[in-house]
Amino acid sequence: MTTAPPLALYIHIPWCVRKCPYCDFNSHAQRGDLPVDAYVAALLADLERDLAEHAAAVHGRSIGTVFFGGGTPSLFAPDAIARILDGVAARIDLAGDAEITLEANPGTLEHARFADYRAAGVNRLSLGVQSFDDDKLARLGRIHSAAEAERAVKSAQDAGYANINLDLMYGLPGQTLAGALADVDQALALAPAHLSHYQLTLEPNTVFAARPPVLPDEDNTWDMQEACQARLAAAGFVQYEVSAYARDGQRCRHNLNYWTFGDYLGIGAGAHGKLSDAQGGTITRTAKVKVPHSYLARAAPGGQFGTRQTIDGAELPFEFMLNALRLVEGVPLALFADRTGVGTDAIAARLADQRTRGWLEPDADRIQPSALGRRFLNDVMAAWLPARANRSTAP
């Protein structure tokens, strides 16, 4: 590594109104009043400790993007979000043009709050719509209706938001190709800047994993994916990642930083981070405790919010490819050495093999999945798995 990559900040707010049956994120159904003040204080203490423990990696760097994820961050009122952002800016430089995203559930938003979130510093919204079909929303356990989703988008636009992402799923229980296309068409009619369009999968340790719904078969979901991709392309949305589509100039900078193996601080219950010490030649991953009350207890002086893990050099090709191969355009080959500190000769043989298989495009100066590689992306990524597991150490 000759220089440190861009630096972002992820902030996890773990509470939601109700846990969705497909969700495997670190989210916890709200019980009573939220400990907003205590959690804001814990987040800032978490950030302070990260900055102190990783001083060599973060010294002199600026935060280029901030992402409030969850859970449902919109359960926190604008004044709490403002206090968090003000606290961040008091502890580390926050770029003047920083992209600041707030995830929101249309069923939890008081529409009058949108202008206040903007005043707090939020300049990008990501709304978890998932579908515009009320029957499908009910099957997914969502607490909002299609009409509420439409009102939320329009209210956000009225408040001055131009950079809005809509999350949509396909391959839903009982969904047809026509239904999947109708969801895309209704999303397009709302003129968002960005769409995240991804297939419903049954993840371990979820209600759907324990009691699986009947989903469309593989052929039908593939037909949905292809047809929806074509519809989005015709509307001017460019697919730049496996599940991400954007109008020109509206790609999500925060997620692009993940996919190009950039750095990010992660604060909050269950948050993860990645930090590169270019001078020391090490890359460290951090993970914070998941359970909210345990996380809050760690805010006391002397407490430790989580663990850190130095990534072994043998793991770095897989870590890099797990992100970069998601990008439709891929990345320059030179970025691998720049972001990992490992020479490209260490991956030359595997790159050649994957190009021979037709999984990667033949351009020797890029790491770019082909159309075939994108279809069988899990197989392509699996070929980069290291021979041994990572080693983990506590702070």
PDB file of N, CA and C in Angstrom, residues 11-70:
ATOM      1  N   ILE A  11     -22.754   3.891  10.555  1.00  0.00           N
ATOM      2  CA  ILE A  11     -23.359   4.061  11.875  1.00  0.00           C
ATOM      3  C   ILE A  11     -24.585   3.154  11.948  1.00  0.00           C
ATOM      4  N   HIS A  12     -24.560   2.198  12.875  1.00  0.00           N
ATOM      5  CA  HIS A  12     -25.654   1.228  12.957  1.00  0.00           C
ATOM      6  C   HIS A  12     -26.611   1.588  14.083  1.00  0.00           C
ATOM      7  N   ILE A  13     -27.882   1.703  13.727  1.00  0.00           N
ATOM      8  CA  ILE A  13     -28.960   1.907  14.705  1.00  0.00           C
ATOM      9  C   ILE A  13     -29.822   0.653  14.652  1.00  0.00           C
ATOM     10  N   PRO A  14     -29.775  -0.184  15.685  1.00  0.00           N
ATOM     11  CA  PRO A  14     -30.236  -1.566  15.552  1.00  0.00           C
ATOM     12  C   PRO A  14     -31.723  -1.812  15.741  1.00  0.00           C
ATOM     13  N   TRP A  15     -32.503  -0.795  16.118  1.00  0.00           N
ATOM     14  CA  TRP A  15     -33.904  -1.059  16.441  1.00  0.00           C
ATOM     15  C   TRP A  15     -34.811  -0.917  15.222  1.00  0.00           C
ATOM     16  N   CYS A  16     -35.881  -1.705  15.225  1.00  0.00           N
ATOM     17  CA  CYS A  16     -36.933  -1.592  14.215  1.00  0.00           C
ATOM     18  C   CYS A  16     -38.274  -1.799  14.917  1.00  0.00           C
ATOM     19  N   VAL A  17     -39.359  -1.465  14.234  1.00  0.00           N
ATOM     20  CA  VAL A  17     -40.682  -1.645  14.830  1.00  0.00           C
ATOM     21  C   VAL A  17     -40.991  -3.124  14.985  1.00  0.00           C
ATOM     22  N   ARG A  18     -40.660  -3.890  13.936  1.00  0.00           N
ATOM     23  CA  ARG A  18     -40.932  -5.326  13.940  1.00  0.00           C
ATOM     24  C   ARG A  18     -39.915  -6.011  13.039  1.00  0.00           C
ATOM     25  N   LYS A  19     -39.380  -7.124  13.498  1.00  0.00           N
ATOM     26  CA  LYS A  19     -38.383  -7.866  12.718  1.00  0.00           C
ATOM     27  C   LYS A  19     -39.068  -8.554  11.541  1.00  0.00           C
ATOM     28  N   CYS A  20     -38.583  -8.301  10.331  1.00  0.00           N
ATOM     29  CA  CYS A  20     -39.141  -8.946   9.145  1.00  0.00           C
ATOM     30  C   CYS A  20     -38.682 -10.409   9.083  1.00  0.00           C
ATOM     31  N   PRO A  21     -39.515 -11.304   8.576  1.00  0.00           N
ATOM     32  CA  PRO A  21     -39.196 -12.731   8.619  1.00  0.00           C
ATOM     33  C   PRO A  21     -38.019 -13.152   7.742  1.00  0.00           C
ATOM     34  N   TYR A  22     -37.620 -12.284   6.794  1.00  0.00           N
ATOM     35  CA  TYR A  22     -36.491 -12.618   5.918  1.00  0.00           C
ATOM     36  C   TYR A  22     -35.186 -11.982   6.381  1.00  0.00           C
ATOM     37  N   CYS A  23     -35.240 -11.130   7.415  1.00  0.00           N
ATOM     38  CA  CYS A  23     -34.106 -10.273   7.760  1.00  0.00           C
ATOM     39  C   CYS A  23     -33.094 -10.999   8.635  1.00  0.00           C
ATOM     40  N   ASP A  24     -31.825 -10.998   8.182  1.00  0.00           N
ATOM     41  CA  ASP A  24     -30.743 -11.565   8.996  1.00  0.00           C
ATOM     42  C   ASP A  24     -29.781 -10.479   9.476  1.00  0.00           C
ATOM     43  N   PHE A  25     -30.182  -9.203   9.358  1.00  0.00           N
ATOM     44  CA  PHE A  25     -29.354  -8.114   9.858  1.00  0.00           C
ATOM     45  C   PHE A  25     -29.421  -8.070  11.381  1.00  0.00           C
ATOM     46  N   ASN A  26     -28.514  -7.329  11.983  1.00  0.00           N
ATOM     47  CA  ASN A  26     -28.534  -7.159  13.425  1.00  0.00           C
ATOM     48  C   ASN A  26     -29.591  -6.108  13.765  1.00  0.00           C
ATOM     49  N   SER A  27     -30.840  -6.552  13.825  1.00  0.00           N
ATOM     50  CA  SER A  27     -31.942  -5.657  14.145  1.00  0.00           C
ATOM     51  C   SER A  27     -32.782  -6.268  15.251  1.00  0.00           C
ATOM     52  N   HIS A  28     -33.359  -5.390  16.080  1.00  0.00           N
ATOM     53  CA  HIS A  28     -34.069  -5.815  17.278  1.00  0.00           C
ATOM     54  C   HIS A  28     -35.373  -5.035  17.377  1.00  0.00           C
ATOM     55  N   ALA A  29     -36.480  -5.746  17.543  1.00  0.00           N
ATOM     56  CA  ALA A  29     -37.778  -5.092  17.640  1.00  0.00           C
ATOM     57  C   ALA A  29     -37.821  -4.169  18.844  1.00  0.00           C
ATOM     58  N   GLN A  30     -38.367  -2.986  18.627  1.00  0.00           N
ATOM     59  CA  GLN A  30     -38.451  -1.981  19.680  1.00  0.00           C
ATOM     60  C   GLN A  30     -39.364  -2.455  20.805  1.00  0.00           C
ATOM     61  N   ARG A  31     -38.894  -2.308  22.038  1.00  0.00           N
ATOM     62  CA  ARG A  31     -39.693  -2.622  23.219  1.00  0.00           C
ATOM     63  C   ARG A  31     -39.690  -1.391  24.125  1.00  0.00           C
ATOM     64  N   GLY A  32     -40.779  -0.650  24.117  1.00  0.00           N
ATOM     65  CA  GLY A  32     -40.837   0.562  24.926  1.00  0.00           C
ATOM     66  C   GLY A  32     -40.065   1.695  24.281  1.00  0.00           C
ATOM     67  N   ASP A  33     -39.726   2.693  25.098  1.00  0.00           N
ATOM     68  CA  ASP A  33     -39.009   3.866  24.596  1.00  0.00           C
ATOM     69  C   ASP A  33     -37.569   3.497  24.237  1.00  0.00           C
ATOM     70  N   LEU A  34     -37.083   4.070  23.168  1.00  0.00           N
ATOM     71  CA  LEU A  34     -35.700   3.835  22.763  1.00  0.00           C
ATOM     72  C   LEU A  34     -34.752   4.641  23.641  1.00  0.00           C
ATOM     73  N   PRO A  35     -33.587   4.084  23.982  1.00  0.00           N
ATOM     74  CA  PRO A  35     -32.593   4.826  24.782  1.00  0.00           C
ATOM     75  C   PRO A  35     -31.771   5.754  23.902  1.00  0.00           C
ATOM     76  N   VAL A  36     -32.433   6.730  23.302  1.00  0.00           N
ATOM     77  CA  VAL A  36     -31.805   7.563  22.286  1.00  0.00           C
ATOM     78  C   VAL A  36     -30.587   8.303  22.831  1.00  0.00           C
ATOM     79  N   ASP A  37     -30.746   8.995  23.940  1.00  0.00           N
ATOM     80  CA  ASP A  37     -29.639   9.793  24.473  1.00  0.00           C
ATOM     81  C   ASP A  37     -28.442   8.913  24.830  1.00  0.00           C
ATOM     82  N   ALA A  38     -28.719   7.787  25.473  1.00  0.00           N
ATOM     83  CA  ALA A  38     -27.634   6.883  25.861  1.00  0.00           C
ATOM     84  C   ALA A  38     -26.943   6.305  24.631  1.00  0.00           C
ATOM     85  N   TYR A  39     -27.729   6.014  23.601  1.00  0.00           N
ATOM     86  CA  TYR A  39     -27.135   5.411  22.407  1.00  0.00           C
ATOM     87  C   TYR A  39     -26.301   6.427  21.633  1.00  0.00           C
ATOM     88  N   VAL A  40     -26.774   7.662  21.541  1.00  0.00           N
ATOM     89  CA  VAL A  40     -25.985   8.702  20.879  1.00  0.00           C
ATOM     90  C   VAL A  40     -24.652   8.875  21.601  1.00  0.00           C
ATOM     91  N   ALA A  41     -24.686   8.908  22.916  1.00  0.00           N
ATOM     92  CA  ALA A  41     -23.446   9.043  23.693  1.00  0.00           C
ATOM     93  C   ALA A  41     -22.527   7.842  23.472  1.00  0.00           C
ATOM     94  N   ALA A  42     -23.114   6.639  23.397  1.00  0.00           N
ATOM     95  CA  ALA A  42     -22.310   5.440  23.182  1.00  0.00           C
ATOM     96  C   ALA A  42     -21.668   5.447  21.794  1.00  0.00           C
ATOM     97  N   LEU A  43     -22.416   5.883  20.797  1.00  0.00           N
ATOM     98  CA  LEU A  43     -21.857   5.960  19.437  1.00  0.00           C
ATOM     99  C   LEU A  43     -20.630   6.857  19.404  1.00  0.00           C
ATOM    100  N   LEU A  44     -20.718   8.005  20.048  1.00  0.00           N
ATOM    101  CA  LEU A  44     -19.595   8.941  20.008  1.00  0.00           C
ATOM    102  C   LEU A  44     -18.423   8.431  20.830  1.00  0.00           C
ATOM    103  N   ALA A  45     -18.710   7.727  21.923  1.00  0.00           N
ATOM    104  CA  ALA A  45     -17.624   7.094  22.682  1.00  0.00           C
ATOM    105  C   ALA A  45     -16.965   5.993  21.861  1.00  0.00           C
ATOM    106  N   ASP A  46     -17.782   5.249  21.135  1.00  0.00           N
ATOM    107  CA  ASP A  46     -17.275   4.198  20.244  1.00  0.00           C
ATOM    108  C   ASP A  46     -16.337   4.799  19.202  1.00  0.00           C
ATOM    109  N   LEU A  47     -16.769   5.893  18.589  1.00  0.00           N
ATOM    110  CA  LEU A  47     -15.934   6.560  17.588  1.00  0.00           C
ATOM    111  C   LEU A  47     -14.627   7.040  18.202  1.00  0.00           C
ATOM    112  N   GLU A  48     -14.695   7.652  19.373  1.00  0.00           N
ATOM    113  CA  GLU A  48     -13.479   8.146  20.030  1.00  0.00           C
ATOM    114  C   GLU A  48     -12.482   7.014  20.268  1.00  0.00           C
ATOM    115  N   ARG A  49     -12.975   5.867  20.710  1.00  0.00           N
ATOM    116  CA  ARG A  49     -12.071   4.753  20.994  1.00  0.00           C
ATOM    117  C   ARG A  49     -11.473   4.181  19.714  1.00  0.00           C
ATOM    118  N   ASP A  50     -12.279   4.120  18.660  1.00  0.00           N
ATOM    119  CA  ASP A  50     -11.721   3.671  17.376  1.00  0.00           C
ATOM    120  C   ASP A  50     -10.627   4.617  16.895  1.00  0.00           C
ATOM    121  N   LEU A  51     -10.883   5.908  16.996  1.00  0.00           N
ATOM    122  CA  LEU A  51      -9.891   6.885  16.534  1.00  0.00           C
ATOM    123  C   LEU A  51      -8.609   6.798  17.354  1.00  0.00           C
ATOM    124  N   ALA A  52      -8.741   6.516  18.654  1.00  0.00           N
ATOM    125  CA  ALA A  52      -7.555   6.397  19.496  1.00  0.00           C
ATOM    126  C   ALA A  52      -6.803   5.091  19.223  1.00  0.00           C
ATOM    127  N   GLU A  53      -7.538   3.990  19.108  1.00  0.00           N
ATOM    128  CA  GLU A  53      -6.902   2.689  18.926  1.00  0.00           C
ATOM    129  C   GLU A  53      -6.295   2.530  17.534  1.00  0.00           C
ATOM    130  N   HIS A  54      -6.815   3.255  16.556  1.00  0.00           N
ATOM    131  CA  HIS A  54      -6.335   3.141  15.178  1.00  0.00           C
ATOM    132  C   HIS A  54      -5.785   4.482  14.702  1.00  0.00           C
ATOM    133  N   ALA A  55      -5.124   5.179  15.618  1.00  0.00           N
ATOM    134  CA  ALA A  55      -4.633   6.527  15.309  1.00  0.00           C
ATOM    135  C   ALA A  55      -3.714   6.535  14.099  1.00  0.00           C
ATOM    136  N   ALA A  56      -2.857   5.533  13.971  1.00  0.00           N
ATOM    137  CA  ALA A  56      -1.914   5.502  12.846  1.00  0.00           C
ATOM    138  C   ALA A  56      -2.644   5.353  11.519  1.00  0.00           C
ATOM    139  N   ALA A  57      -3.769   4.652  11.534  1.00  0.00           N
ATOM    140  CA  ALA A  57      -4.508   4.413  10.293  1.00  0.00           C
ATOM    141  C   ALA A  57      -5.388   5.589   9.894  1.00  0.00           C
ATOM    142  N   VAL A  58      -5.864   6.372  10.863  1.00  0.00           N
ATOM    143  CA  VAL A  58      -6.833   7.421  10.541  1.00  0.00           C
ATOM    144  C   VAL A  58      -6.260   8.831  10.603  1.00  0.00           C
ATOM    145  N   HIS A  59      -5.046   8.980  11.095  1.00  0.00           N
ATOM    146  CA  HIS A  59      -4.478  10.321  11.276  1.00  0.00           C
ATOM    147  C   HIS A  59      -4.464  11.099   9.958  1.00  0.00           C
ATOM    148  N   GLY A  60      -5.011  12.302   9.999  1.00  0.00           N
ATOM    149  CA  GLY A  60      -4.983  13.189   8.843  1.00  0.00           C
ATOM    150  C   GLY A  60      -5.995  12.867   7.763  1.00  0.00           C
ATOM    151  N   ARG A  61      -6.868  11.892   7.994  1.00  0.00           N
ATOM    152  CA  ARG A  61      -7.827  11.497   6.957  1.00  0.00           C
ATOM    153  C   ARG A  61      -9.194  12.123   7.207  1.00  0.00           C
ATOM    154  N   SER A  62      -9.974  12.240   6.143  1.00  0.00           N
ATOM    155  CA  SER A  62     -11.317  12.811   6.210  1.00  0.00           C
ATOM    156  C   SER A  62     -12.350  11.743   5.908  1.00  0.00           C
ATOM    157  N   ILE A  63     -13.538  11.903   6.492  1.00  0.00           N
ATOM    158  CA  ILE A  63     -14.672  11.033   6.190  1.00  0.00           C
ATOM    159  C   ILE A  63     -15.349  11.558   4.920  1.00  0.00           C
ATOM    160  N   GLY A  64     -15.404  10.704   3.900  1.00  0.00           N
ATOM    161  CA  GLY A  64     -16.012  11.118   2.634  1.00  0.00           C
ATOM    162  C   GLY A  64     -17.478  10.771   2.507  1.00  0.00           C
ATOM    163  N   THR A  65     -17.930   9.721   3.211  1.00  0.00           N
ATOM    164  CA  THR A  65     -19.342   9.325   3.187  1.00  0.00           C
ATOM    165  C   THR A  65     -19.732   8.809   4.562  1.00  0.00           C
ATOM    166  N   VAL A  66     -21.006   8.992   4.884  1.00  0.00           N
ATOM    167  CA  VAL A  66     -21.580   8.472   6.129  1.00  0.00           C
ATOM    168  C   VAL A  66     -22.852   7.724   5.765  1.00  0.00           C
ATOM    169  N   PHE A  67     -23.066   6.577   6.404  1.00  0.00           N
ATOM    170  CA  PHE A  67     -24.267   5.787   6.123  1.00  0.00           C
ATOM    171  C   PHE A  67     -24.888   5.358   7.444  1.00  0.00           C
ATOM    172  N   PHE A  68     -26.136   5.796   7.691  1.00  0.00           N
ATOM    173  CA  PHE A  68     -26.905   5.335   8.843  1.00  0.00           C
ATOM    174  C   PHE A  68     -27.716   4.116   8.410  1.00  0.00           C
ATOM    175  N   GLY A  69     -27.347   2.936   8.920  1.00  0.00           N
ATOM    176  CA  GLY A  69     -28.051   1.714   8.566  1.00  0.00           C
ATOM    177  C   GLY A  69     -28.673   1.076   9.790  1.00  0.00           C
ATOM    178  N   GLY A  70     -29.452   0.011   9.552  1.00  0.00           N
ATOM    179  CA  GLY A  70     -30.136  -0.618  10.684  1.00  0.00           C
ATOM    180  C   GLY A  70     -30.579  -2.026  10.392  1.00  0.00           C
TER     181      GLY A  70
END
